[in-house]
XYZ file of C-alpha atoms in Angstrom:
465
model
C 207.125 188.655 65.086
C 205.015 186.028 63.364
C 201.335 186.003 62.549
C 198.887 183.143 62.957
C 196.188 181.975 60.565
C 193.630 182.707 63.311
C 194.752 186.345 63.344
C 194.363 186.567 59.572
C 190.871 185.054 59.732
C 189.821 187.688 62.270
C 191.059 190.413 59.916
C 188.920 188.999 57.106
C 191.450 186.905 55.185
C 189.279 183.948 54.129
C 191.247 182.896 50.999
C 193.883 180.195 51.635
C 196.191 181.598 48.936
C 195.955 185.113 50.418
C 196.667 183.772 53.907
C 199.664 181.770 52.647
C 201.052 184.847 50.886
C 200.530 186.972 53.997
C 202.293 184.479 56.288
C 205.227 184.192 53.860
C 205.615 187.965 53.500
C 205.431 188.582 57.237
C 207.954 185.822 57.914
C 210.406 187.231 55.381
C 210.021 191.010 55.651
C 208.448 191.898 59.023
C 210.792 190.296 61.547
C 211.524 193.614 63.277
C 207.963 194.930 63.441
C 205.523 194.562 66.316
C 202.422 192.445 65.968
C 200.257 195.575 66.147
C 202.146 197.163 63.216
C 201.840 193.982 61.154
C 198.116 193.627 61.805
C 197.519 197.294 60.965
C 199.358 196.917 57.638
C 197.602 193.642 56.788
C 194.244 195.236 57.498
C 195.088 198.195 55.282
C 196.303 195.920 52.431
C 193.007 194.023 52.628
C 190.909 197.201 52.547
C 193.000 199.145 50.008
C 194.958 196.594 47.914
C 195.352 198.891 44.895
C 197.513 201.325 46.884
C 200.013 198.547 47.613
C 200.494 197.215 44.080
C 203.729 199.152 43.638
C 204.980 198.292 47.123
C 208.019 196.022 46.920
C 206.974 194.017 49.989
C 203.206 193.736 49.618
C 202.651 193.824 45.837
C 202.056 190.073 45.379
C 199.410 189.958 48.097
C 197.796 193.161 46.820
C 197.656 191.833 43.264
C 196.061 188.610 44.471
C 193.425 190.484 46.452
C 192.650 192.837 43.547
C 193.880 191.391 40.233
C 194.681 193.948 37.565
C 192.270 193.451 34.706
C 194.098 193.251 31.403
C 191.902 193.775 28.401
C 192.751 190.999 25.979
C 192.736 192.045 22.369
C 191.373 189.572 19.882
C 190.328 189.444 16.261
C 187.230 187.638 15.011
C 187.429 185.883 11.654
C 184.879 184.424 9.257
C 185.495 181.255 7.280
C 185.618 181.147 3.504
C 182.292 180.138 1.930
C 183.921 177.200 0.138
C 187.098 175.199 0.908
C 190.148 175.790 -1.249
C 190.875 172.820 -3.541
C 193.295 170.188 -2.245
C 194.510 166.733 -3.270
C 193.300 163.590 -1.456
C 195.290 160.355 -1.758
C 193.485 157.042 -1.263
C 190.195 158.781 -0.550
C 188.189 155.554 -0.940
C 189.477 154.314 2.436
C 189.326 157.628 4.354
C 186.400 158.185 6.722
C 183.955 161.010 6.014
C 184.692 162.880 9.254
C 188.393 163.221 8.355
C 187.436 164.691 4.980
C 185.003 167.102 6.661
C 187.739 168.269 9.038
C 190.101 168.852 6.104
C 187.399 170.798 4.253
C 186.966 173.000 7.310
C 190.728 173.615 7.499
C 190.713 174.705 3.860
C 188.091 177.369 4.669
C 190.397 179.223 7.059
C 191.311 182.698 5.768
C 195.025 181.950 6.361
C 195.020 178.641 4.456
C 196.786 178.619 1.095
C 197.163 174.894 0.237
C 196.545 171.433 1.650
C 196.639 167.674 1.078
C 195.147 164.603 2.737
C 197.219 161.443 3.088
C 195.854 157.884 2.598
C 196.206 156.947 6.291
C 193.972 159.863 7.354
C 191.448 159.595 10.159
C 189.624 162.088 12.368
C 191.502 164.098 14.993
C 191.063 167.359 16.905
C 191.070 170.238 14.444
C 193.217 169.072 11.534
C 192.686 165.346 10.841
C 195.530 162.926 11.444
C 197.130 162.631 8.022
C 196.303 166.233 7.142
C 198.845 168.632 5.619
C 198.024 172.346 5.737
C 199.982 175.333 4.426
C 199.151 178.741 5.918
C 200.233 182.317 5.317
C 202.591 183.409 8.136
C 200.423 181.725 10.781
C 200.991 178.668 12.962
C 198.093 176.594 14.324
C 199.045 174.701 17.516
C 196.310 172.104 17.015
C 197.414 171.543 13.401
C 200.841 170.569 14.760
C 199.231 168.371 17.393
C 199.514 167.821 21.135
C 202.511 165.494 20.817
C 204.837 168.021 19.176
C 207.676 166.379 17.262
C 206.198 162.874 17.405
C 208.591 161.045 15.138
C 210.199 157.873 13.854
C 213.810 156.750 14.172
C 215.436 153.698 12.545
C 218.941 152.459 13.339
C 220.514 149.745 11.189
C 223.110 147.590 12.964
C 226.185 145.718 11.827
C 224.319 142.470 12.444
C 222.318 140.098 10.292
C 218.638 139.374 10.901
C 219.366 135.974 12.526
C 220.718 137.899 15.561
C 217.030 138.343 16.537
C 216.586 134.620 17.123
C 220.014 133.867 18.584
C 219.853 136.668 21.147
C 216.093 137.048 21.639
C 216.364 136.705 25.437
C 219.014 139.435 25.692
C 216.965 141.726 23.433
C 213.841 141.282 25.575
C 215.785 141.991 28.752
C 217.357 145.100 27.224
C 213.930 146.407 26.167
C 212.583 145.836 29.683
C 215.556 147.437 31.434
C 216.539 150.280 29.125
C 213.202 151.695 27.960
C 210.368 153.322 29.864
C 206.789 153.985 28.726
C 203.833 155.907 30.110
C 202.654 159.325 31.225
C 204.793 159.709 34.321
C 208.375 159.154 35.401
C 211.317 158.087 33.335
C 214.285 155.754 33.260
C 215.790 154.544 36.522
C 219.266 155.730 35.526
C 220.352 159.288 34.709
C 220.288 160.566 31.121
C 222.457 163.343 29.736
C 221.947 165.245 26.501
C 222.867 168.766 25.428
C 219.226 169.569 24.644
C 218.365 169.959 28.343
C 221.011 172.684 28.651
C 219.592 174.775 25.808
C 219.133 178.470 26.565
C 215.511 178.351 25.359
C 214.585 176.686 28.649
C 215.349 180.015 30.365
C 213.526 182.296 27.922
C 209.883 181.843 29.028
C 208.302 181.029 32.428
C 206.577 177.993 30.879
C 209.806 176.468 29.583
C 211.599 177.182 32.876
C 208.865 175.266 34.711
C 208.993 172.351 32.253
C 212.756 171.794 32.228
C 212.751 169.522 35.305
C 210.141 167.226 33.769
C 212.048 167.204 30.476
C 215.193 166.043 32.270
C 213.265 163.294 34.120
C 211.550 161.995 30.983
C 214.567 162.134 28.652
C 215.026 158.844 26.815
C 211.524 157.545 27.570
C 208.394 157.021 25.464
C 204.688 157.796 25.773
C 201.691 155.487 25.762
C 199.161 154.670 23.049
C 200.795 153.642 19.769
C 204.338 154.578 20.795
C 206.799 151.706 20.565
C 210.420 150.557 20.522
C 210.968 147.429 18.452
C 213.693 145.260 16.965
C 213.087 143.671 13.594
C 214.378 142.659 10.169
C 215.150 145.304 7.560
C 215.310 144.064 3.979
C 217.216 146.763 2.100
C 217.032 147.193 -1.645
C 220.092 147.934 -3.726
C 221.212 151.556 -4.259
C 219.213 152.700 -1.237
C 219.213 156.119 0.495
C 221.334 154.720 3.337
C 224.174 153.816 1.012
C 224.345 150.298 2.496
C 224.717 147.071 0.522
C 221.514 145.253 -0.384
C 220.611 142.662 2.245
C 218.711 141.630 5.362
C 219.808 143.512 8.496
C 218.753 143.725 12.126
C 217.358 147.166 12.910
C 215.758 149.124 15.737
C 212.659 151.259 15.105
C 211.150 153.682 17.625
C 208.054 155.875 17.602
C 207.359 158.573 20.213
C 207.389 162.338 20.710
C 208.243 165.135 23.107
C 206.554 163.710 26.214
C 205.145 166.112 28.842
C 207.173 169.012 27.454
C 205.405 169.048 24.088
C 201.965 168.406 25.550
C 202.249 171.356 27.954
C 203.495 173.673 25.194
C 200.629 172.594 22.922
C 197.929 173.153 25.549
C 199.347 176.505 26.696
C 199.597 178.057 23.242
C 196.344 176.493 21.990
C 194.579 178.362 24.780
C 196.339 181.617 23.895
C 195.471 181.124 20.209
C 191.782 180.720 21.044
C 191.920 183.927 23.099
C 193.407 186.104 20.354
C 191.883 184.407 17.294
C 188.108 184.049 17.482
C 186.640 181.623 14.968
C 183.159 180.109 14.530
C 182.503 177.396 17.101
C 183.013 174.484 14.702
C 186.464 175.796 13.771
C 187.772 176.909 17.181
C 190.496 174.225 17.247
C 192.017 175.927 14.196
C 192.812 179.132 16.099
C 196.194 180.399 14.967
C 199.046 182.607 16.136
C 200.465 185.247 13.814
C 204.190 184.621 13.454
C 204.792 188.383 13.690
C 203.297 188.389 17.206
C 205.179 187.778 20.439
C 203.006 184.731 21.191
C 203.619 183.337 17.718
C 207.371 183.675 18.070
C 207.265 182.099 21.540
C 205.309 179.111 20.253
C 207.603 178.694 17.243
C 210.669 178.700 19.496
C 209.029 176.301 21.970
C 207.799 173.985 19.202
C 211.301 173.723 17.733
C 212.767 173.027 21.171
C 210.167 170.281 21.729
C 211.049 168.799 18.327
C 214.737 168.734 19.205
C 213.874 167.203 22.574
C 211.851 164.449 20.858
C 214.862 163.719 18.633
C 217.077 163.584 21.738
C 214.747 161.054 23.380
C 215.113 158.746 20.366
C 218.876 159.237 20.336
C 219.050 158.161 23.991
C 216.785 155.154 23.413
C 218.950 153.937 20.529
C 222.202 154.691 22.361
C 221.109 152.875 25.532
C 219.964 149.766 23.677
C 223.034 149.691 21.410
C 225.330 149.800 24.442
C 223.323 147.212 26.369
C 223.526 144.724 23.490
C 227.014 145.647 22.284
C 225.721 146.521 18.817
C 227.420 148.820 16.311
C 225.103 151.271 14.478
C 225.763 151.578 10.736
C 223.113 154.103 9.711
C 220.147 156.056 11.097
C 217.068 157.630 9.534
C 214.626 159.791 11.494
C 211.780 162.189 10.797
C 209.078 164.223 12.546
C 205.445 163.722 11.620
C 203.752 166.217 14.007
C 205.381 169.542 13.255
C 205.338 172.794 11.270
C 208.023 173.973 8.859
C 208.588 177.141 6.866
C 208.897 175.851 3.309
C 208.737 176.999 -0.288
C 205.530 175.379 -1.533
C 205.823 176.793 -5.062
C 208.450 178.873 -6.857
C 208.730 182.124 -4.898
C 205.896 181.147 -2.504
C 206.806 180.419 1.138
C 204.284 179.162 3.697
C 204.043 177.457 7.075
C 203.464 173.762 6.341
C 201.759 171.810 9.135
C 202.068 168.030 8.969
C 199.865 166.382 11.573
C 200.530 162.707 11.154
C 202.299 163.095 7.814
C 205.877 162.376 6.725
C 208.039 164.989 4.974
C 208.839 163.747 1.462
C 211.053 166.279 -0.281
C 212.921 164.928 -3.319
C 215.404 162.305 -2.110
C 214.510 162.808 1.565
C 214.534 159.532 3.552
C 211.509 158.785 5.714
C 209.757 156.016 7.634
C 206.182 154.778 7.247
C 205.418 152.036 9.817
C 202.565 149.551 9.621
C 201.377 147.850 12.808
C 203.326 145.623 15.195
C 202.547 142.601 12.980
C 202.787 144.147 9.517
C 205.668 145.679 7.551
C 206.876 149.261 7.758
C 208.694 150.985 4.901
C 211.893 152.958 4.491
C 211.153 155.437 1.695
C 212.690 158.306 -0.232
C 210.511 161.287 -1.120
C 209.797 162.289 -4.694
C 209.140 165.983 -3.920
C 205.591 166.163 -5.311
C 204.360 169.759 -5.027
C 200.669 168.789 -5.102
C 201.125 166.779 -1.856
C 203.120 169.626 -0.290
C 206.042 167.163 -0.425
C 204.378 164.837 2.066
C 203.424 161.189 2.549
C 201.499 159.160 5.122
C 202.970 158.634 8.591
C 201.830 155.043 8.977
C 198.963 152.682 8.260
C 196.416 154.813 10.117
C 193.646 153.528 12.337
C 190.778 151.582 10.784
C 188.785 151.624 14.012
C 188.770 153.780 17.147
C 190.526 152.738 20.325
C 187.175 152.097 22.007
C 185.973 149.986 19.078
C 189.170 147.928 19.243
C 188.592 147.302 22.970
C 185.066 146.105 22.217
C 186.098 143.951 19.239
C 189.143 142.004 20.471
C 190.428 140.163 23.528
C 193.993 139.925 24.788
C 194.072 136.197 24.004
C 192.971 136.926 20.413
C 195.767 139.457 20.031
C 198.326 137.108 21.579
C 197.382 134.354 19.121
C 197.476 136.773 16.171
C 200.949 138.018 17.098
C 202.246 134.490 17.649
C 201.142 133.491 14.150
C 202.937 136.581 12.784
C 206.156 135.639 14.629
C 206.030 138.734 16.868
C 206.799 138.926 20.597
C 205.071 141.777 22.472
C 206.191 143.245 25.806
C 203.403 145.397 27.262
C 200.881 146.810 24.812
C 197.100 147.021 24.897
C 194.127 145.703 22.938
C 193.790 149.159 21.372
C 196.940 148.402 19.349
C 195.651 145.154 17.863
C 197.037 145.067 14.299
C 193.545 144.514 12.891
C 192.552 147.934 14.302
C 194.817 149.499 11.651
C 194.390 149.906 7.901
C 196.158 147.535 5.549
C 199.597 149.145 5.141
C 200.014 147.979 1.550
C 196.651 149.479 0.653
C 197.911 152.747 2.173
C 201.209 152.579 0.286
C 199.641 151.998 -3.135
C 197.967 155.452 -3.520
C 201.239 157.220 -2.676
C 203.556 155.462 -5.101
C 203.886 158.832 -6.851
C 204.916 160.487 -3.548
C 207.639 158.137 -2.283
C 209.930 155.403 -3.544
C 210.301 152.319 -1.327
C 213.923 151.670 -0.289
C 213.468 148.909 2.265
C 210.943 146.851 4.200
C 211.015 146.518 7.991
C 209.295 143.617 9.789
C 208.849 143.906 13.592
C 209.905 140.886 15.667
C 210.294 141.957 19.315
C 208.070 144.894 20.303
C 207.954 146.975 23.488
C 204.959 149.214 24.244
C 203.269 150.780 27.240
C 201.058 148.460 29.251
C 197.727 150.214 29.624
């Protein structure tokens, strides 16, 4: 025997969710009861929901009608009176707000060390280009919303003149085998072991996000994310072990898509609930790694990082196959992530790099410029004072809004043409002049990294905004 919405309204069920739950429960569990019995029970559940919370049939409806109040435990913290000392690289070209945000981060009671990279600019919480080491605590907003945002460079068994000879085929491959933007994904199925990982079954959030992760696999976000072919001039005795010369290479920049963003927002909210900080520092709320929430975030963050890597692997695989190119070497690195590292002899900490490249001794990394300026293949020098870090790019010289107000599409088109760069998609916000001079950013970190090669973009694909 079914029940109608009109019947529920007469009983006093005014809430659409409650009425939907009631209809579903009756349809599933009350097929052999009379209408009078059903109405009597529904009336009793409405009047006395707490008595039905343990009832196998009616518990969901009862809980909705009278939610169990769970007292959330939190701890309030004060900031240190003065920031801990930290090293700033290229401070002359870093805006004041970014420095103020770093100073605030260094006043957290869990902070133990920090550094500010020469491409730094203001962000939410930790500035972009900020590196922060904490004591057994992870700060979701110090990792960033785009968890695992990263670079990947593939060097092909092809000389740089391939770019001119097969420019049409390259453009078509970029149009057909990449996808950019907030929604959707590639038009053809992608397969990668990362989507079968058991972590996707370990929390309700990850279970809900798996479908989106499968759909978006092999695609890129908006903003400054890109996939581009260009010339790589490699120096001799480089970290790739390849002969000195001028190669064609593929460089990509993107992160963990909707998966990482949802993880970041979910655990940032939880962190703010359990870690109460003064208003100006609320974005620095952290999760203790000994807590259940801290362990959940750490697991989810690492999964998102592996997913971001998988997206790059698919992008490079799809384009290699489409163009019949043979990869010779690959370099890739995160620059929005947290690692457990030894920051000094016998001293381990959680190192957050939000827009910063890991630069352990001998570690290869990528520091891109803009779409019309060089990027650099580097090897880290392992400088302890920088927390073994380097910049993650040129860094913005002006905000996205300022770029929109300052340039036109025709101005950007002319600028790119003069630089010998073809752009597919893209927006005024990514005008090269909106970024800092990459060589000016590289100079203050000569002690942090050793240049191994120089990459010049030629055919660039970005999201059209």
